[in-house]
Every structure is written in structure tokens, then in C-alpha cells.
Amino acid sequence: MKVKAQAVQERKPAAEVPKTGADLFVEALQAAGVDTIFGYPGGAVLPIYDALYRAEPRFQHILTRHEQGAIHAAEGYARVSGKPGVVIATSGPGATNLITGIADAMMDSLPLVVFTGQVGRSVIGTDAFQESDVMGITTPITKHNYQVQKQEDMPRIIKEAFYIATTGRPGPVVIDIPKDISGEVYQTAAAEEPIHLPGYQPTMKPNNNQIKKLIHAISTAKRPILLTGAGILHAKASEEVQAFAKRFQLPVASTLLGLGAFPASEPQFLGMAGMHGTYAANRGLYECDLLINVGARFDDRLTGNLEHFAPQATIAHIDIDPAEIGKIIPTSIPVVADAKAALKQLLTVEAELPDTESWRNHLQDYKEEYPLWYNNPAQDLIPQWVMKAVHKATEGNAIITTDVGQHQMWTAQYYGFDRPNRWVTSGGLGTMGFGFPAAIGAQLASPDSRVISVVGDGGFQMTMQELSVLQERKLPVKVLIVNNQSLGMVRQWQEFFYQERYSESLLDIQPDFVKLADSYDIKGVRLETQEQLVAELPSLLQSDEPVVIDCRVLRQENVFPMIAPGKGLHEMIGVSR
Amino acid sequence: MKRIITATVQNRSGVLNRITGLMQKRQFNIDSISVGKTEVEQISRMTFVVEVEDMQKLEQLTKQLHKQIDVLKVADITDHAIVARELALVKVVCPPASRNELQSIIAPFRASAVDISKDSMIVQVTGDSDKIEAFLELVRPYGIKELTRTGVTAFLRGHQPQAADGNTYSLITN
Ligand SMILES: Cc1ncc(C[n+]2csc(CCOP(=O)(O)OP(=O)(O)O)c2C)c(N)n1
């Protein structure tokens, strides 16, 4: 029997209630152009939720079933729309439930504005009921944070927060609002203040001398390579980066988060680099004499052992965050700028073109000789093959979100992203539980796109309660569980580096995901053979309804190729069969 | 190497927490921090003495500081002509019989006895860190009961030697 909600409660007409601080909050959100909010109510945000109830026009408020769901949904929303994700949670446990998502957004530079309720000002610091030190806890994982101390400061703070979250290198901003501030009637209309942040002036335009230096380096390079990072996506510079790569005939390698910035189907594209990158991309980075990094931060999963990272190369790095330049690798051509502005400049400056033909051919040989590979027995579902089938069924046009683990790497390797902002994954923090709620946010950001959430059977179980949101909102998200009945990536490392001692990584007992979906009144399907998948997957993915697809893949499949921890780019294992 | 870094910051709540937090997170060793108001309302100045391994680490530190929204200006003033001062209060064991002797040590340091009791004396000494160290060495044999130091606060001198002279100097040495 399906449990249907009781008749939806009618909306009470907004009685003539005096305006409170929470109405100031609502007005500030409206002024910031917010229409969608992800959140969860509680004591300290009751005034805010009351103001939301009365607000006209209404916000689209998505009530996730856990605050972690709300914040990951906001991240997915931000990644796809480029707009800030807005989150509300109550004080204490509501706020602490957001922490993983805030840290995730900080690592992956996603613009979020997060509101947490706080206990009333008179009891802050007394260990009051549901008090937690949100400022203390969130300081190291936010671009900036505020606690509103006076009601009249709220409009200014909210305006600043949106500005800070979305400009420069994007990131999460937390605003902690004591309950009395949002609850008290407000007297004075706050004066409209322009944003005044003298300590915050992101550099957008590149320095001309550095651009000249870079152009000279490119012109004289024999083995140049372009590394594309997510900074390009934030700067909406995908077209420029393509034109740049074409102009100078540069081979291109991508970071995990940069996928989609440069089309995977272009011949110049070598693939993703790093721990599970392609042989060609990693050799490219290893052998190059000029590395042009645009908007990537030389994460250790990309570089491997630094001693062997681009050992012969001159390093050029374009980044909007000066602190990223030289943080990991000494950089001889630093360009602090917005990627779009810098690339535009690089496109217009006169330059001699380098002769890269033999270098490109050399890399092309690697590409042909050492492509990604997997064994494909006739019957079983092989995860890599499944990802290719998903690509085929969606013509590479879907928005894909993933969780963290093997399925994430297979998706990155095999989906082949040709367009920007359609790839949503947790890179820096590597957060299991991210993928499914992120898909909810992605679908809301792009209602007409097909959104597929590729998740592991482990990670899905961390946030699967958000199936409620699919049911309630009729969001046509497709959840594709790459079910290997294990914490696959952990199992793989235990196989390789711990002599197959599978400590706590095999999930022998699992819920029946089809029945689980059914209990939410969502269609659930189990796919077990290639034949079945070929027959059913396309129509399942086409459907206008949400679907949960439990894809029973081979349990012992591993992600290859791989750079073992501590090894260099040139020490890949599992390069070929 | 020891470096002296100054930061001008907006005096908003949480700014000190943010800055010390980032130093902790990025594993910088802080010898001392001093913070206080400046001539401009709502603007504070911090002086850090930090121990860093190399120039790359140092550059990271200044960039990370600069990145904070409330930080207006960051400078590594170690290699400039600067005035760097610290204040220490020392409670020294001092029976009446030793008072004269201690006074004679205090005088050349232009330190002052700010409190005297039956068996101890509190001495206030200001100067650069080397001077304070030297002073402490001298009074240590008498027995130091308590010691507190403010940490260094520092300024650029009004006149800076031309960079070409190459004769900038540092008051803090390794
Ligand atoms: C919140 C969290 N806890 C633990 C981990 C460590 N971890 C990384 S991958 C992984 C296994 C994921 O298993 P599953 O979701 O089934 O995906 P698979 O690797 O099998 O594709 C684990 C436990 C993590 N990344 N995030």
C-alpha cells in the first residue's frame, strides 16, 4: 500500500503580522535574486520560516530530509546554474549537519550562501539548548562567515555574502543569525549601503607582462600542454579555452573537476590526468616542456609524487586565486586573473605559433596504443561498459552527478563530457553521499535536462532519504546505482595494498533498492545482464519520471590504469590488459 | 628562518580567530602575535613573528593572509629598516639584600622596577627581542618567579635605505 500524504494543508492567509528581522532577511534574498532555497526548519529559524511562509512571491523551498541533503543539493544547483546555492538550517544540530557540505563547497570552490539559526544573543556562550559555535566551526571551511550582531546589519551582510560567494574564486559564505534578531519586530529601515569591502578586490585582468612571457614561452615550446581545471567552468570560459588550444595546437589534459571545459571528443583531448587518468594525459604532463595550467590547483590526486610531476617543464599557471599559484609547484609564469579574461588576452596578442606536430603525433600514438581498457565477458554487467551504455543512451548530453569511489572514476573516464557544467562530482573533499542530493539541485537548476545520478551502493545509502524529494517534487532524476555490493574503491585498495584483507568493505547485506524505491512510490528496476540493460536502459533514462536503477555489476572489477600512492606520473600500473 | 609579518585588518568579530586558524591549518609556527588598535578607527594591526622553512612557505603565508576578506594589507617587513619592540614583565627573586645589585643590572637596560615586595621585584623591560633575551640571561641567576612577554610589535622606520644599497637589515636574526 502506498502511503499518500493527507490532503495538502491549505495555506493560511498571511495575517497582518508586524515585520520582523526575518522579513528583512526575505527582502535581502529577493534583492539578491534568489528563487530557490534548500533547507530544513527548527527552533532557531522559526521566525525565518514564518517569513518565508508569508513571502510574496513565494520562494521555491526544497525541504530535504536531512540538512546534508540540502547542502549537497545546493552545491549541485550551484555547479550547474553558476548561481549561488542558498541553504537554511537551524542552530546546533541543523548547523553541524551542514558541515560536510560546506567543507566540500570550499574545496571545490562552489558559491553557496548558508544561513544558520543561532540561539538568542542573550544566551550565546552559555551552552544554551541547541547552541553550537557555528562561527568557530565554520571559519576554516568558509570563504567568509558572519554572525549578525545587530538587526540593521542584516541587509548589508546578506548583500556582501552573495557578492563574496560569487566573485573571485567562488566559495561558501555562512551567515549565523541569532533567533532574537530574526524574531524581533523591526523599527528602522536599514539604509541602502553600497558594498564596501576594501580588503577584498579579486584581480580579474591579467598582467600584460606575464601574458607576454606566456606567449613567448608558448611560441618557443617544443612540447607544450594545456591542463584544464574547473576555474574555466567558473569563468564560463569554455569557448575561449577551445579557441586557445586550437590557436596554438596544444594537446589538452583535464583535471577531474575540469571535465567538460574542453570537449572530450576533440582529437586534441588526451583525457583526464591523475591517479586514474589516461596514459596519454599523464605522459603528456610528464614529458612536456611547458605546462599551461588554467584554473586547476595541482591537487595531489592529479600530480602524484611531485618529484616526477612535469620534471622538465616551465610552469605557467592562470588562476584567480593568487594563493594557489606557487602553493604546490614553483611557477615561473604566474598569471593572476579570471580565466576568461586571461584567455581572451592570449587569443588576441600577436604570437608566433609553435611547431607542435611531432609532439602531438607522439601523444596521439600513446592515445592509440594505450587507450582505457576493460575486459568484457559476454554476460555480466561491467561497470565501464555500463557507463558507455549510459553515454550512448543519452548521446552524451545528460547532466551527470556522481558520488565518490570507483563508479566516479569510471564515469569520469567513460562518459566523455563534451559540454561545460554538466558534470557534478565531489573532487577535493571526496564526499560520499554527495551525488544523489547534488542531482536534485542539478535538476532544479536545469529542469529540461536529463539528470542522472551515478552512485555506488555504499554512498547512496548515506543520503538516500532524499528519495522523498523526488517523490514530492516529481523530479525526473535517474538514480543509477553501480551496485558492486562493496565499498568498491576501498576494496580495490585493500586488494592492491593490503593483501586482499577486505576489512569492512564488503556489503553482503543490502536493502532491496527496488522495494526501497517502491516505498517512495518511485519506479525501481534491477538490471543484471547486458542484454537486459541494452533493452531497458534507453527507455528508463528517457522517462519523465524518477527511476531508481539497481545495476548489478561485477563485484571484483577495478579501476585502471592507476598511479599508486607515492608514485609518479610515469609509474602507472594497469596501463594495458 | 624567523620573519616579522604585519597585517592591517578590519576590526570585525572573528578576524583574529580566522587568522590564527589559518596559520594552524596550514602548519605555520607562530612565535608571537601582538594585536592592537591603530590610528584609524575600526582598523587593527597585527604583528606576527613566524618561523618558516623557506621563501615559498613564506609567500604562501602572506598570500593566505591576504586572501582573508577582512585583511587589508600584509607585509613582510623583516628585511626593511624597522623598529621592533617587545615588552616583558619579570618577577625576580629579590630579598632586600639584593635590591641594589639588581638595580645596577636594570639601569643599563633602561628597564624599570615597577613593583617591589619583601622578597621579589617586578621589572619591566622593553626593546627588541635580543635585548630582552640578554636581560633575562642576566637576571636568571637570581631566580625568575614569573615571566610574561607581549610579543613583538613593529613598524617601518620613516626613512628606508634605497633598495640598491643592499643594506637593509633585520633586527631578528636566526
Ligand atoms: C563520507 C565518506 N566516508 C568514507 C569515504 C572513503 N571512501 C572512499 S570511496 C569509498 C567506497 C565507496 O563505495 P561505493 O559508494 O559503494 O562506491 P564504489 O567505490 O563501490 O563505486 C569509501 C568508503 C569517503 N570518501 N567519504
mmCIF file of N, CA, C and O in Angstrom, chain A residues 495-530:
data_model
loop_
_atom_site.group_PDB
_atom_site.id
_atom_site.type_symbol
_atom_site.label_atom_id
_atom_site.label_comp_id
_atom_site.label_asym_id
_atom_site.label_seq_id
_atom_site.Cartn_x
_atom_site.Cartn_y
_atom_site.Cartn_z
ATOM 1 N N GLU A 495 42.712 -4.773 -1.885
ATOM 2 C CA GLU A 495 43.210 -5.838 -2.764
ATOM 3 C C GLU A 495 44.664 -5.558 -3.171
ATOM 4 O O GLU A 495 45.513 -6.437 -3.124
ATOM 5 N N PHE A 496 44.938 -4.306 -3.537
ATOM 6 C CA PHE A 496 46.269 -3.977 -4.055
ATOM 7 C C PHE A 496 47.315 -3.796 -2.963
ATOM 8 O O PHE A 496 48.454 -4.194 -3.111
ATOM 9 N N PHE A 497 46.916 -3.132 -1.898
ATOM 10 C CA PHE A 497 47.936 -2.686 -0.940
ATOM 11 C C PHE A 497 47.840 -3.347 0.434
ATOM 12 O O PHE A 497 48.671 -3.126 1.283
ATOM 13 N N TYR A 498 46.799 -4.130 0.656
ATOM 14 C CA TYR A 498 46.651 -4.798 1.961
ATOM 15 C C TYR A 498 46.390 -6.300 1.780
ATOM 16 O O TYR A 498 45.623 -6.897 2.525
ATOM 17 N N GLN A 499 47.001 -6.856 0.749
ATOM 18 C CA GLN A 499 46.944 -8.318 0.507
ATOM 19 C C GLN A 499 45.536 -8.900 0.635
ATOM 20 O O GLN A 499 45.332 -9.922 1.285
ATOM 21 N N GLU A 500 44.587 -8.221 0.037
ATOM 22 C CA GLU A 500 43.212 -8.730 -0.029
ATOM 23 C C GLU A 500 42.562 -8.925 1.332
ATOM 24 O O GLU A 500 41.673 -9.761 1.483
ATOM 25 N N ARG A 501 43.018 -8.171 2.321
ATOM 26 C CA ARG A 501 42.300 -8.239 3.600
ATOM 27 C C ARG A 501 41.147 -7.247 3.519
ATOM 28 O O ARG A 501 41.306 -6.054 3.742
ATOM 29 N N TYR A 502 39.978 -7.750 3.181
ATOM 30 C CA TYR A 502 38.821 -6.886 2.926
ATOM 31 C C TYR A 502 38.143 -6.506 4.229
ATOM 32 O O TYR A 502 37.115 -7.042 4.607
ATOM 33 N N SER A 503 38.771 -5.572 4.893
ATOM 34 C CA SER A 503 38.276 -5.164 6.202
ATOM 35 C C SER A 503 37.102 -4.209 6.039
ATOM 36 O O SER A 503 37.274 -3.074 5.579
ATOM 37 N N GLU A 504 35.915 -4.657 6.382
ATOM 38 C CA GLU A 504 34.713 -3.807 6.416
ATOM 39 C C GLU A 504 34.387 -3.147 5.076
ATOM 40 O O GLU A 504 33.873 -2.037 5.045
ATOM 41 N N SER A 505 34.703 -3.818 3.987
ATOM 42 C CA SER A 505 34.414 -3.176 2.702
ATOM 43 C C SER A 505 33.445 -3.980 1.838
ATOM 44 O O SER A 505 33.115 -3.555 0.732
ATOM 45 N N LEU A 506 33.026 -5.133 2.322
ATOM 46 C CA LEU A 506 32.086 -5.934 1.528
ATOM 47 C C LEU A 506 30.687 -5.788 2.123
ATOM 48 O O LEU A 506 30.483 -6.004 3.313
ATOM 49 N N LEU A 507 29.762 -5.356 1.268
ATOM 50 C CA LEU A 507 28.401 -5.129 1.756
ATOM 51 C C LEU A 507 27.532 -6.321 1.369
ATOM 52 O O LEU A 507 26.851 -6.290 0.343
ATOM 53 N N ASP A 508 27.602 -7.353 2.180
ATOM 54 C CA ASP A 508 26.855 -8.556 1.811
ATOM 55 C C ASP A 508 25.366 -8.390 2.047
ATOM 56 O O ASP A 508 24.550 -8.965 1.344
ATOM 57 N N ILE A 509 25.023 -7.636 3.029
ATOM 58 C CA ILE A 509 23.606 -7.406 3.310
ATOM 59 C C ILE A 509 23.254 -6.001 2.834
ATOM 60 O O ILE A 509 23.902 -5.042 3.229
ATOM 61 N N GLN A 510 22.250 -5.944 2.016
ATOM 62 C CA GLN A 510 21.863 -4.644 1.465
ATOM 63 C C GLN A 510 20.354 -4.532 1.411
ATOM 64 O O GLN A 510 19.656 -5.538 1.360
ATOM 65 N N PRO A 511 19.860 -3.320 1.368
ATOM 66 C CA PRO A 511 18.418 -3.192 1.156
ATOM 67 C C PRO A 511 18.078 -3.619 -0.267
ATOM 68 O O PRO A 511 18.945 -3.630 -1.139
ATOM 69 N N ASP A 512 16.847 -3.952 -0.474
ATOM 70 C CA ASP A 512 16.350 -4.196 -1.824
ATOM 71 C C ASP A 512 16.011 -2.818 -2.406
ATOM 72 O O ASP A 512 15.014 -2.197 -2.032
ATOM 73 N N PHE A 513 16.884 -2.333 -3.283
ATOM 74 C CA PHE A 513 16.721 -0.952 -3.760
ATOM 75 C C PHE A 513 15.454 -0.758 -4.589
ATOM 76 O O PHE A 513 14.919 0.343 -4.666
ATOM 77 N N VAL A 514 14.991 -1.853 -5.196
ATOM 78 C CA VAL A 514 13.753 -1.747 -5.978
ATOM 79 C C VAL A 514 12.568 -1.532 -5.039
ATOM 80 O O VAL A 514 11.714 -0.658 -5.263
ATOM 81 N N LYS A 515 12.562 -2.316 -3.979
ATOM 82 C CA LYS A 515 11.485 -2.146 -2.992
ATOM 83 C C LYS A 515 11.599 -0.797 -2.303
ATOM 84 O O LYS A 515 10.600 -0.172 -1.960
ATOM 85 N N LEU A 516 12.834 -0.384 -2.069
ATOM 86 C CA LEU A 516 13.044 0.915 -1.431
ATOM 87 C C LEU A 516 12.398 2.007 -2.287
ATOM 88 O O LEU A 516 11.642 2.845 -1.794
ATOM 89 N N ALA A 517 12.685 1.976 -3.583
ATOM 90 C CA ALA A 517 12.103 2.962 -4.490
ATOM 91 C C ALA A 517 10.583 2.861 -4.437
ATOM 92 O O ALA A 517 9.870 3.871 -4.347
ATOM 93 N N ASP A 518 10.107 1.645 -4.456
ATOM 94 C CA ASP A 518 8.666 1.416 -4.447
ATOM 95 C C ASP A 518 8.017 2.058 -3.220
ATOM 96 O O ASP A 518 6.927 2.626 -3.300
ATOM 97 N N SER A 519 8.694 1.986 -2.103
ATOM 98 C CA SER A 519 8.106 2.545 -0.889
ATOM 99 C C SER A 519 7.976 4.067 -0.971
ATOM 100 O O SER A 519 7.227 4.671 -0.227
ATOM 101 N N TYR A 520 8.738 4.665 -1.869
ATOM 102 C CA TYR A 520 8.604 6.108 -2.109
ATOM 103 C C TYR A 520 7.692 6.366 -3.306
ATOM 104 O O TYR A 520 7.630 7.489 -3.796
ATOM 105 N N ASP A 521 7.077 5.305 -3.808
ATOM 106 C CA ASP A 521 6.219 5.430 -4.975
ATOM 107 C C ASP A 521 7.034 5.844 -6.210
ATOM 108 O O ASP A 521 6.578 6.598 -7.059
ATOM 109 N N ILE A 522 8.264 5.367 -6.242
ATOM 110 C CA ILE A 522 9.151 5.654 -7.371
ATOM 111 C C ILE A 522 9.447 4.343 -8.068
ATOM 112 O O ILE A 522 9.606 3.302 -7.416
ATOM 113 N N LYS A 523 9.510 4.402 -9.376
ATOM 114 C CA LYS A 523 9.801 3.186 -10.127
ATOM 115 C C LYS A 523 11.212 2.679 -9.822
ATOM 116 O O LYS A 523 12.171 3.440 -9.839
ATOM 117 N N GLY A 524 11.309 1.400 -9.550
ATOM 118 C CA GLY A 524 12.616 0.804 -9.296
ATOM 119 C C GLY A 524 12.814 -0.385 -10.222
ATOM 120 O O GLY A 524 11.882 -1.137 -10.498
ATOM 121 N N VAL A 525 14.025 -0.520 -10.750
ATOM 122 C CA VAL A 525 14.301 -1.599 -11.693
ATOM 123 C C VAL A 525 15.657 -2.203 -11.355
ATOM 124 O O VAL A 525 16.586 -1.484 -10.984
ATOM 125 N N ARG A 526 15.759 -3.516 -11.486
ATOM 126 C CA ARG A 526 17.059 -4.141 -11.296
ATOM 127 C C ARG A 526 17.566 -4.637 -12.645
ATOM 128 O O ARG A 526 16.829 -5.295 -13.375
ATOM 129 N N LEU A 527 18.772 -4.300 -12.989
ATOM 130 C CA LEU A 527 19.355 -4.770 -14.247
ATOM 131 C C LEU A 527 20.522 -5.690 -13.913
ATOM 132 O O LEU A 527 21.398 -5.323 -13.126
ATOM 133 N N GLU A 528 20.501 -6.886 -14.551
ATOM 134 C CA GLU A 528 21.531 -7.853 -14.171
ATOM 135 C C GLU A 528 22.377 -8.370 -15.336
ATOM 136 O O GLU A 528 23.450 -8.921 -15.119
ATOM 137 N N THR A 529 21.871 -8.202 -16.553
ATOM 138 C CA THR A 529 22.645 -8.696 -17.693
ATOM 139 C C THR A 529 22.778 -7.599 -18.744
ATOM 140 O O THR A 529 22.013 -6.636 -18.769
ATOM 141 N N GLN A 530 23.754 -7.809 -19.608
ATOM 142 C CA GLN A 530 23.967 -6.836 -20.680
ATOM 143 C C GLN A 530 22.743 -6.752 -21.586
ATOM 144 O O GLN A 530 22.340 -5.661 -22.006
#
